[in-house]
Amino acid sequence: MRVRGILAAFVVALSVVLMAGLAQSGADLLRADRPAVTETKRTTAGAETWVTGPGTQVQLRAITFNMCGGNCNGGATDRLHLVQKEIAKFQPPAHLIMLQEVCYSQFQWFQSTYAGTYEFSFTPLLTNYPSCGLSDCSVNMDSDPNNDDRRCWVGQVLGARGALGAKEEISLGGENHQVDNSGKPLPLPRTFNALCHDVTLDGVPGKVKGCSTHLYAYYDAKGIGHRARTAQAARLASELDDDIDAGKVVVVGGDFNAVPQPDKVPVLDSFYRSTAAPGGGIGRFFEADTTDDRDPDGPEPPLWTQPVPDCVKSQEVETCRSGQSTVVDVSPTEARNSKIDYLFFSEAAGAATLSAAPYAMYFDDAARTSLTDDQDLAAKASNGDYLKLSDHTLYRGWSTVTVEP
């Protein structure tokens, strides 16, 4: 086991509450052999801080969102101000922002827009992806990464309201034998890395680590995708053990492409604690949205995310493996209720105040200039599909951190 952390000089107790997330869409192309990008550093000008000291409490706040920046938005930046507006609604501001399916041009927009407030980091999932706006990405398919056109890159982003420290790209595996839903090999497979940084956050004393991740996306009949996701989640959770043992608060946000129930797939077993019902787990994390206790077979629309049998909290049961859907419905006739996006806080969190409310982002006008979370007010295309910013929801949450003397 490699040691990546230094024993922390503080003890924390966390409790989590929260609200909304975004997903993998058409990123079916691209290669996996490109280096990560180094980022510009923020200045301290305009930085917002909270006065803290021994025995005080601060809220550690996070957002995870699969932007669908390529397949849904073509790599364009003209609608990102709408994302910025939704991020700004989370007050006090989020300390950590985890984004997935972000085109490189969009990453640059976030860097520029939030310069002096947040530092942002990027790692590619695919490096020759024409859905980011450049139709010919063949230059990125040779053996020389130095001539890449980064306009063909799409990947994960991590932002910190403070300073990004040591960068770590945790290799999750799953690069071999990648297939689509029909079992056919992907022409341009992905590289799966979780993008992690130790961070120094405004107003949060002590050690924190943030990770943005995106797991294998497809659901073939032979279960190749399920096996890959299960192995990837286990690898990520295992690689973070050193950080947790070193006293860090670890926050993981991203698109896991798997529902929480263990009877469907065991992907999340490596994250959920043994006291999460039903089925428990072998993990060291609490998931922010775990308290949805509605009937999985009704009321309409039926939920995919409530465990069966119903999770009843008790002395042995801290949380439920459940939560609201994070996949945005496609059309009035094709409801897709499925939770596949997550915001995990390491075991220093308490279970008492875990909560969440995923926030769908529909356009309420055909020109796509403003948003609504109300499906009844959403504008629709000529084929009846909802006009949406992403096929995932925005997922916001926070944890109260107590700094002991």
Tab-separated table of C-alpha atoms in Angstrom:
chain	number	residue	atom	x	y	z
A	1	MET	CA	0.000	0.000	0.000
A	2	ARG	CA	1.376	3.385	-0.917
A	3	VAL	CA	1.275	6.201	1.591
A	4	ARG	CA	-0.037	9.418	0.095
A	5	GLY	CA	-1.036	11.425	3.106
A	6	ILE	CA	0.522	12.906	6.197
A	7	LEU	CA	-1.172	12.256	9.517
A	8	ALA	CA	-3.530	15.164	10.141
A	9	ALA	CA	-3.279	17.321	13.249
A	10	PHE	CA	-6.951	17.721	13.678
A	11	VAL	CA	-10.015	15.583	14.352
A	12	VAL	CA	-13.204	16.285	12.458
A	13	ALA	CA	-16.796	15.285	12.812
A	14	LEU	CA	-18.974	15.788	9.762
A	15	SER	CA	-22.690	15.836	9.088
A	16	VAL	CA	-24.119	16.046	5.617
A	17	VAL	CA	-27.131	17.697	3.920
A	18	LEU	CA	-27.554	18.466	0.220
A	19	MET	CA	-29.117	19.263	-3.128
A	20	ALA	CA	-28.459	18.248	-6.888
A	21	GLY	CA	-25.771	16.446	-10.101
A	22	LEU	CA	-25.071	15.840	-14.529
A	23	ALA	CA	-23.901	12.508	-16.937
A	24	GLN	CA	-22.097	10.591	-19.713
A	25	SER	CA	-23.820	10.849	-23.024
A	26	GLY	CA	-22.272	10.422	-26.429
A	27	ALA	CA	-18.616	10.392	-25.436
A	28	ASP	CA	-18.247	7.145	-27.365
A	29	LEU	CA	-15.051	7.999	-29.146
A	30	LEU	CA	-11.556	9.065	-28.105
A	31	ARG	CA	-8.293	7.766	-26.845
A	32	ALA	CA	-6.737	7.202	-23.479
A	33	ASP	CA	-3.047	8.025	-23.693
A	34	ARG	CA	-2.851	11.770	-23.143
A	35	PRO	CA	-1.298	13.512	-20.151
A	36	ALA	CA	-3.336	15.556	-17.716
A	37	VAL	CA	-3.325	19.315	-17.961
A	38	THR	CA	-1.601	21.628	-15.538
A	39	GLU	CA	-3.698	24.521	-14.356
A	40	THR	CA	-3.271	28.165	-13.572
A	41	LYS	CA	-3.246	29.158	-9.919
A	42	ARG	CA	-5.796	31.456	-8.340
A	43	THR	CA	-4.939	34.732	-6.683
A	44	THR	CA	-6.173	35.662	-3.236
A	45	ALA	CA	-7.901	38.799	-4.473
A	46	GLY	CA	-11.594	38.678	-3.717
A	47	ALA	CA	-11.330	35.416	-1.832
A	48	GLU	CA	-14.189	34.853	0.604
A	49	THR	CA	-13.251	33.369	3.968
A	50	TRP	CA	-14.919	32.316	7.185
A	51	VAL	CA	-13.291	33.044	10.536
A	52	THR	CA	-12.546	29.740	12.231
A	53	GLY	CA	-10.573	28.360	15.103
A	54	PRO	CA	-10.427	25.476	17.542
A	55	GLY	CA	-13.856	24.166	18.402
A	56	THR	CA	-15.653	26.084	15.646
A	57	GLN	CA	-17.827	24.660	12.902
A	58	VAL	CA	-17.740	25.316	9.176
A	59	GLN	CA	-19.788	23.922	6.335
A	60	LEU	CA	-17.903	21.940	3.727
A	61	ARG	CA	-20.004	22.441	0.593
A	62	ALA	CA	-19.784	20.595	-2.711
A	63	ILE	CA	-21.417	20.323	-6.132
A	64	THR	CA	-21.187	17.466	-8.623
A	65	PHE	CA	-22.583	17.795	-12.141
A	66	ASN	CA	-22.269	15.772	-15.337
A	67	MET	CA	-22.532	18.651	-17.805
A	68	CYS	CA	-22.919	16.584	-20.954
A	69	GLY	CA	-20.770	19.361	-22.388
A	70	GLY	CA	-20.064	17.552	-25.643
A	71	ASN	CA	-23.057	15.490	-26.720
A	72	CYS	CA	-25.656	17.925	-25.314
A	73	ASN	CA	-23.852	21.230	-25.909
A	74	GLY	CA	-21.260	20.605	-28.630
A	75	GLY	CA	-18.406	22.063	-26.618
A	76	ALA	CA	-20.001	25.522	-26.719
A	77	THR	CA	-19.520	27.994	-23.896
A	78	ASP	CA	-22.427	30.354	-24.605
A	79	ARG	CA	-24.729	28.563	-22.119
A	80	LEU	CA	-22.218	28.104	-19.327
A	81	HIS	CA	-23.364	31.316	-17.682
A	82	LEU	CA	-26.532	29.368	-16.854
A	83	VAL	CA	-24.434	26.795	-14.995
A	84	GLN	CA	-22.596	29.646	-13.288
A	85	LYS	CA	-25.944	31.086	-12.189
A	86	GLU	CA	-27.047	27.763	-10.678
A	87	ILE	CA	-23.722	27.350	-8.876
A	88	ALA	CA	-24.141	30.865	-7.460
A	89	LYS	CA	-27.491	29.909	-5.922
A	90	PHE	CA	-25.628	27.668	-3.506
A	91	GLN	CA	-24.831	30.065	-0.667
A	92	PRO	CA	-22.471	30.263	1.107
A	93	PRO	CA	-20.469	29.292	-1.980
A	94	ALA	CA	-19.431	25.720	-2.692
A	95	HIS	CA	-15.890	24.845	-1.662
A	96	LEU	CA	-15.605	22.006	-4.178
A	97	ILE	CA	-17.039	21.692	-7.693
A	98	MET	CA	-16.834	18.345	-9.472
A	99	LEU	CA	-17.798	18.359	-13.159
A	100	GLN	CA	-17.883	15.529	-15.673
A	101	GLU	CA	-18.093	15.396	-19.481
A	102	VAL	CA	-16.507	18.806	-19.794
A	103	CYS	CA	-14.936	19.788	-23.120
A	104	TYR	CA	-11.528	21.407	-22.866
A	105	SER	CA	-12.877	24.705	-24.206
A	106	GLN	CA	-15.453	24.678	-21.419
A	107	PHE	CA	-12.785	23.926	-18.822
A	108	GLN	CA	-10.918	27.011	-20.052
A	109	TRP	CA	-14.121	29.044	-19.665
A	110	PHE	CA	-14.447	27.975	-16.029
A	111	GLN	CA	-10.785	28.801	-15.409
A	112	SER	CA	-11.176	32.274	-16.862
A	113	THR	CA	-14.593	33.049	-15.396
A	114	TYR	CA	-13.665	32.040	-11.856
A	115	ALA	CA	-10.072	33.294	-11.897
A	116	GLY	CA	-9.191	34.653	-8.474
A	117	THR	CA	-11.956	32.661	-6.770
A	118	TYR	CA	-11.568	29.010	-7.760
A	119	GLU	CA	-8.707	26.943	-9.109
A	120	PHE	CA	-9.719	24.337	-11.686
A	121	SER	CA	-8.009	21.166	-12.868
A	122	PHE	CA	-8.746	18.889	-15.847
A	123	THR	CA	-7.999	15.354	-16.961
A	124	PRO	CA	-9.188	13.825	-20.259
A	125	LEU	CA	-11.540	10.869	-20.542
A	126	LEU	CA	-11.420	11.002	-24.355
A	127	THR	CA	-8.957	12.918	-26.495
A	128	ASN	CA	-10.385	12.674	-30.011
A	129	TYR	CA	-14.035	13.451	-29.402
A	130	PRO	CA	-15.667	15.384	-32.295
A	131	SER	CA	-18.791	16.199	-30.241
A	132	CYS	CA	-16.773	18.900	-28.502
A	133	GLY	CA	-17.060	20.976	-31.673
A	134	LEU	CA	-14.112	20.029	-33.906
A	135	SER	CA	-15.329	17.557	-36.504
A	136	ASP	CA	-11.885	16.254	-37.502
A	137	CYS	CA	-9.946	14.947	-34.510
A	138	SER	CA	-7.649	12.651	-36.501
A	139	VAL	CA	-4.568	14.642	-35.487
A	140	ASN	CA	-5.078	13.310	-31.965
A	141	MET	CA	-5.002	9.684	-33.082
A	142	ASP	CA	-1.315	9.420	-33.939
A	143	SER	CA	1.392	8.321	-31.518
A	144	ASP	CA	2.542	11.843	-30.688
A	145	PRO	CA	0.531	13.546	-27.931
A	146	ASN	CA	2.462	16.797	-28.435
A	147	ASN	CA	0.479	17.716	-31.548
A	148	ASP	CA	-2.953	17.198	-30.005
A	149	ASP	CA	-5.740	19.669	-30.633
A	150	ARG	CA	-7.261	20.051	-27.182
A	151	ARG	CA	-10.559	21.137	-28.697
A	152	CYS	CA	-11.128	17.384	-29.105
A	153	TRP	CA	-10.687	16.657	-25.404
A	154	VAL	CA	-13.493	15.866	-22.950
A	155	GLY	CA	-13.038	14.802	-19.345
A	156	GLN	CA	-13.365	15.470	-15.619
A	157	VAL	CA	-12.876	18.800	-13.864
A	158	LEU	CA	-12.272	19.576	-10.195
A	159	GLY	CA	-12.595	23.086	-8.817
A	160	ALA	CA	-11.609	24.349	-5.372
A	161	ARG	CA	-12.530	27.617	-3.683
A	162	GLY	CA	-9.049	27.957	-2.290
A	163	ALA	CA	-5.858	26.343	-3.545
A	164	LEU	CA	-5.354	23.057	-5.356
A	165	GLY	CA	-2.522	21.096	-3.822
A	166	ALA	CA	-0.925	17.874	-4.962
A	167	LYS	CA	-2.626	16.406	-8.019
A	168	GLU	CA	-3.361	12.719	-8.295
A	169	GLU	CA	-4.922	10.894	-11.206
A	170	ILE	CA	-6.045	7.578	-9.785
A	171	SER	CA	-6.075	4.982	-12.559
A	172	LEU	CA	-9.316	3.023	-12.323
A	173	GLY	CA	-8.663	0.440	-15.033
A	174	GLY	CA	-11.331	-0.748	-17.449
A	175	GLU	CA	-9.459	0.320	-20.581
A	176	ASN	CA	-9.396	-3.190	-22.073
A	177	HIS	CA	-12.322	-4.680	-23.994
A	178	GLN	CA	-14.673	-1.714	-23.915
A	179	VAL	CA	-18.025	-2.474	-25.541
A	180	ASP	CA	-21.249	-0.595	-26.163
A	181	ASN	CA	-24.765	-1.619	-25.120
A	182	SER	CA	-24.974	-4.166	-27.948
A	183	GLY	CA	-21.635	-5.710	-27.022
A	184	LYS	CA	-19.729	-4.264	-29.965
A	185	PRO	CA	-16.208	-2.894	-29.280
A	186	LEU	CA	-15.972	0.866	-28.911
A	187	PRO	CA	-13.944	2.243	-31.844
A	188	LEU	CA	-12.091	4.712	-29.615
A	189	PRO	CA	-11.991	3.608	-25.976
A	190	ARG	CA	-11.688	5.834	-22.946
A	191	THR	CA	-9.099	6.287	-20.230
A	192	PHE	CA	-10.563	6.102	-16.737
A	193	ASN	CA	-8.879	8.263	-14.123
A	194	ALA	CA	-10.369	9.839	-11.044
A	195	LEU	CA	-9.088	13.418	-10.822
A	196	CYS	CA	-8.118	14.115	-7.211
A	197	HIS	CA	-6.393	16.975	-5.410
A	198	ASP	CA	-5.465	17.750	-1.869
A	199	VAL	CA	-7.009	21.176	-1.351
A	200	THR	CA	-6.611	24.151	0.947
A	201	LEU	CA	-10.085	25.640	1.198
A	202	ASP	CA	-11.137	29.111	2.268
A	203	GLY	CA	-12.393	28.923	5.830
A	204	VAL	CA	-11.879	25.170	6.237
A	205	PRO	CA	-8.919	24.365	8.483
A	206	GLY	CA	-7.311	20.995	8.089
A	207	LYS	CA	-6.885	18.498	5.316
A	208	VAL	CA	-9.451	17.927	2.588
A	209	LYS	CA	-9.211	15.902	-0.614
A	210	GLY	CA	-11.625	16.231	-3.525
A	211	CYS	CA	-12.128	13.802	-6.419
A	212	SER	CA	-14.151	14.032	-9.632
A	213	THR	CA	-14.799	10.740	-11.390
A	214	HIS	CA	-16.641	9.124	-14.287
A	215	LEU	CA	-17.010	5.352	-14.497
A	216	TYR	CA	-17.657	3.016	-17.430
A	217	ALA	CA	-20.985	3.850	-19.034
A	218	TYR	CA	-22.430	0.941	-21.002
A	219	TYR	CA	-24.922	-1.814	-20.085
A	220	ASP	CA	-24.280	-4.846	-22.302
A	221	ALA	CA	-26.082	-8.155	-21.889
A	222	LYS	CA	-22.939	-10.019	-20.778
A	223	GLY	CA	-22.328	-7.657	-17.878
A	224	ILE	CA	-18.941	-6.444	-19.091
A	225	GLY	CA	-19.847	-2.890	-18.132
A	226	HIS	CA	-21.150	-3.895	-14.685
A	227	ARG	CA	-17.961	-5.794	-13.918
A	228	ALA	CA	-15.803	-2.893	-15.045
A	229	ARG	CA	-17.729	-0.345	-12.954
A	230	THR	CA	-17.615	-2.580	-9.899
A	231	ALA	CA	-13.848	-2.977	-10.218
A	232	GLN	CA	-13.351	0.745	-10.859
A	233	ALA	CA	-15.345	1.800	-7.782
A	234	ALA	CA	-13.453	-0.694	-5.625
A	235	ARG	CA	-10.118	0.570	-6.943
A	236	LEU	CA	-11.014	4.188	-6.225
A	237	ALA	CA	-12.302	3.472	-2.708
A	238	SER	CA	-9.216	1.394	-1.923
A	239	GLU	CA	-6.830	4.056	-3.172
A	240	LEU	CA	-8.449	6.608	-0.848
A	241	ASP	CA	-7.952	4.532	2.314
A	242	ASP	CA	-4.553	6.122	2.987
A	243	ASP	CA	-6.060	9.608	2.836
A	244	ILE	CA	-8.862	8.720	5.248
A	245	ASP	CA	-6.411	7.077	7.649
A	246	ALA	CA	-4.279	10.226	7.446
A	247	GLY	CA	-7.182	12.273	8.824
A	248	LYS	CA	-8.336	13.905	5.615
A	249	VAL	CA	-11.942	14.620	4.838
A	250	VAL	CA	-12.393	12.998	1.410
A	251	VAL	CA	-15.181	14.109	-0.919
A	252	VAL	CA	-15.910	12.143	-4.102
A	253	GLY	CA	-18.406	13.355	-6.675
A	254	GLY	CA	-19.229	11.979	-10.075
A	255	ASP	CA	-21.125	9.829	-12.505
A	256	PHE	CA	-20.881	6.200	-11.333
A	257	ASN	CA	-23.323	4.918	-13.983
A	258	ALA	CA	-24.884	2.554	-11.445
A	259	VAL	CA	-27.925	2.552	-9.176
A	260	PRO	CA	-27.407	2.210	-5.409
A	261	GLN	CA	-29.311	-1.013	-4.723
A	262	PRO	CA	-27.043	-3.980	-4.072
A	263	ASP	CA	-29.640	-6.430	-5.426
A	264	LYS	CA	-29.292	-4.857	-8.880
A	265	VAL	CA	-25.514	-4.378	-9.082
A	266	PRO	CA	-22.748	-4.376	-6.440
A	267	VAL	CA	-20.934	-1.351	-7.868
A	268	LEU	CA	-21.358	0.869	-4.805
A	269	ASP	CA	-20.549	-1.790	-2.189
A	270	SER	CA	-17.029	-0.420	-1.890
A	271	PHE	CA	-18.348	3.020	-0.896
A	272	TYR	CA	-21.363	2.355	1.340
A	273	ARG	CA	-20.701	1.522	4.981
A	274	SER	CA	-21.875	-1.692	6.621
A	275	THR	CA	-24.675	0.249	8.336
A	276	ALA	CA	-26.290	1.367	5.057
A	277	ALA	CA	-29.423	-0.673	4.330
A	278	PRO	CA	-30.335	-2.850	2.644
A	279	GLY	CA	-27.333	-5.072	2.271
A	280	GLY	CA	-24.737	-2.803	3.793
A	281	GLY	CA	-21.347	-2.460	2.156
A	282	ILE	CA	-17.633	-2.618	2.810
A	283	GLY	CA	-16.956	1.084	2.348
A	284	ARG	CA	-16.012	4.080	4.473
A	285	PHE	CA	-18.296	6.731	2.985
A	286	PHE	CA	-21.711	8.279	3.488
A	287	GLU	CA	-23.672	9.242	0.378
A	288	ALA	CA	-25.430	12.564	0.699
A	289	ASP	CA	-28.806	11.575	-0.740
A	290	THR	CA	-29.794	8.398	1.130
A	291	THR	CA	-33.112	9.188	2.768
A	292	ASP	CA	-35.708	8.671	0.013
A	293	ASP	CA	-38.222	6.274	1.623
A	294	ARG	CA	-40.940	6.305	-1.019
A	295	ASP	CA	-42.407	3.142	-2.494
A	296	PRO	CA	-40.276	2.003	-5.468
A	297	ASP	CA	-43.449	0.908	-7.327
A	298	GLY	CA	-45.383	4.126	-6.851
A	299	PRO	CA	-46.620	6.788	-6.766
A	300	GLU	CA	-46.060	7.692	-10.383
A	301	PRO	CA	-43.485	7.801	-11.720
A	302	PRO	CA	-42.098	4.697	-10.038
A	303	LEU	CA	-38.708	5.132	-8.403
A	304	TRP	CA	-35.662	3.055	-9.270
A	305	THR	CA	-33.706	4.241	-6.310
A	306	GLN	CA	-35.487	3.016	-3.190
A	307	PRO	CA	-34.108	-0.222	-1.719
A	308	VAL	CA	-36.363	-3.210	-1.256
A	309	PRO	CA	-37.351	-3.936	1.423
A	310	ASP	CA	-37.879	-0.382	2.601
A	311	CYS	CA	-34.947	0.973	4.587
A	312	VAL	CA	-35.965	1.701	8.165
A	313	LYS	CA	-33.364	3.499	10.252
A	314	SER	CA	-32.482	1.886	13.542
A	315	GLN	CA	-29.540	1.481	15.855
A	316	GLU	CA	-27.962	-0.824	13.277
A	317	VAL	CA	-29.031	1.168	10.193
A	318	GLU	CA	-27.494	4.628	9.756
A	319	THR	CA	-28.509	5.388	6.159
A	320	CYS	CA	-30.353	3.930	3.206
A	321	ARG	CA	-28.898	2.947	-0.131
A	322	SER	CA	-31.401	5.103	-1.987
A	323	GLY	CA	-31.967	8.616	-3.282
A	324	GLN	CA	-33.750	10.586	-5.949
A	325	SER	CA	-33.216	10.207	-9.664
A	326	THR	CA	-30.292	12.106	-11.173
A	327	VAL	CA	-31.117	11.251	-14.793
A	328	VAL	CA	-33.227	13.885	-16.532
A	329	ASP	CA	-36.347	12.610	-18.286
A	330	VAL	CA	-35.998	12.695	-22.050
A	331	SER	CA	-39.596	13.221	-23.090
A	332	PRO	CA	-43.109	13.228	-21.654
A	333	THR	CA	-43.512	9.603	-22.756
A	334	GLU	CA	-40.090	8.219	-21.806
A	335	ALA	CA	-39.502	8.617	-18.083
A	336	ARG	CA	-36.027	7.589	-16.956
A	337	ASN	CA	-35.880	7.486	-13.188
A	338	SER	CA	-32.428	6.352	-12.200
A	339	LYS	CA	-29.840	7.526	-9.714
A	340	ILE	CA	-26.337	7.227	-11.154
A	341	ASP	CA	-24.639	10.395	-9.816
A	342	TYR	CA	-23.248	10.530	-6.285
A	343	LEU	CA	-21.660	12.786	-3.720
A	344	PHE	CA	-19.752	10.793	-1.104
A	345	PHE	CA	-18.238	12.106	2.136
A	346	SER	CA	-15.706	9.989	4.010
A	347	GLU	CA	-16.533	8.286	7.278
A	348	ALA	CA	-15.926	11.347	9.450
A	349	ALA	CA	-19.404	12.408	8.339
A	350	GLY	CA	-22.403	11.837	10.514
A	351	ALA	CA	-25.590	10.293	9.165
A	352	ALA	CA	-28.160	12.332	11.075
A	353	THR	CA	-28.612	15.149	8.561
A	354	LEU	CA	-27.945	13.431	5.229
A	355	SER	CA	-30.241	14.861	2.586
A	356	ALA	CA	-30.373	15.936	-1.062
A	357	ALA	CA	-32.564	17.237	-3.851
A	358	PRO	CA	-31.259	16.741	-7.404
A	359	TYR	CA	-32.010	19.724	-9.591
A	360	ALA	CA	-33.003	19.157	-13.221
A	361	MET	CA	-32.122	21.973	-15.608
A	362	TYR	CA	-34.690	22.318	-18.378
A	363	PHE	CA	-34.934	25.233	-20.786
A	364	ASP	CA	-38.229	27.044	-20.470
A	365	ASP	CA	-38.024	28.687	-23.888
A	366	ALA	CA	-37.292	27.385	-27.368
A	367	ALA	CA	-34.359	29.800	-27.721
A	368	ARG	CA	-32.693	28.077	-24.741
A	369	THR	CA	-31.903	31.238	-22.849
A	370	SER	CA	-33.335	30.485	-19.386
A	371	LEU	CA	-33.850	27.475	-17.157
A	372	THR	CA	-36.520	25.896	-15.008
A	373	ASP	CA	-36.612	22.839	-12.764
A	374	ASP	CA	-40.353	22.457	-13.359
A	375	GLN	CA	-41.088	19.809	-15.982
A	376	ASP	CA	-44.514	21.327	-16.614
A	377	LEU	CA	-42.866	24.603	-17.651
A	378	ALA	CA	-40.157	23.012	-19.801
A	379	ALA	CA	-40.054	23.775	-23.494
A	380	LYS	CA	-40.155	20.846	-25.903
A	381	ALA	CA	-38.629	20.176	-29.292
A	382	SER	CA	-40.782	19.315	-32.298
A	383	ASN	CA	-40.393	15.594	-31.528
A	384	GLY	CA	-41.688	16.087	-27.987
A	385	ASP	CA	-38.333	15.773	-26.215
A	386	TYR	CA	-37.681	18.193	-23.399
A	387	LEU	CA	-35.123	20.897	-24.103
A	388	LYS	CA	-32.533	20.413	-21.379
A	389	LEU	CA	-29.080	21.692	-20.563
A	390	SER	CA	-27.884	18.217	-19.628
A	391	ASP	CA	-29.253	14.711	-19.301
A	392	HIS	CA	-28.123	14.755	-15.639
A	393	THR	CA	-29.173	16.841	-12.672
A	394	LEU	CA	-27.119	19.314	-10.681
A	395	TYR	CA	-26.328	17.796	-7.289
A	396	ARG	CA	-25.488	20.083	-4.340
A	397	GLY	CA	-24.619	19.177	-0.763
A	398	TRP	CA	-22.738	20.152	2.361
A	399	SER	CA	-21.274	18.800	5.582
A	400	THR	CA	-20.796	20.549	8.894
A	401	VAL	CA	-17.184	20.175	9.981
A	402	THR	CA	-16.308	20.644	13.641
A	403	VAL	CA	-12.693	21.621	14.299
A	404	GLU	CA	-11.673	20.393	17.735
A	405	PRO	CA	-8.983	22.079	19.886
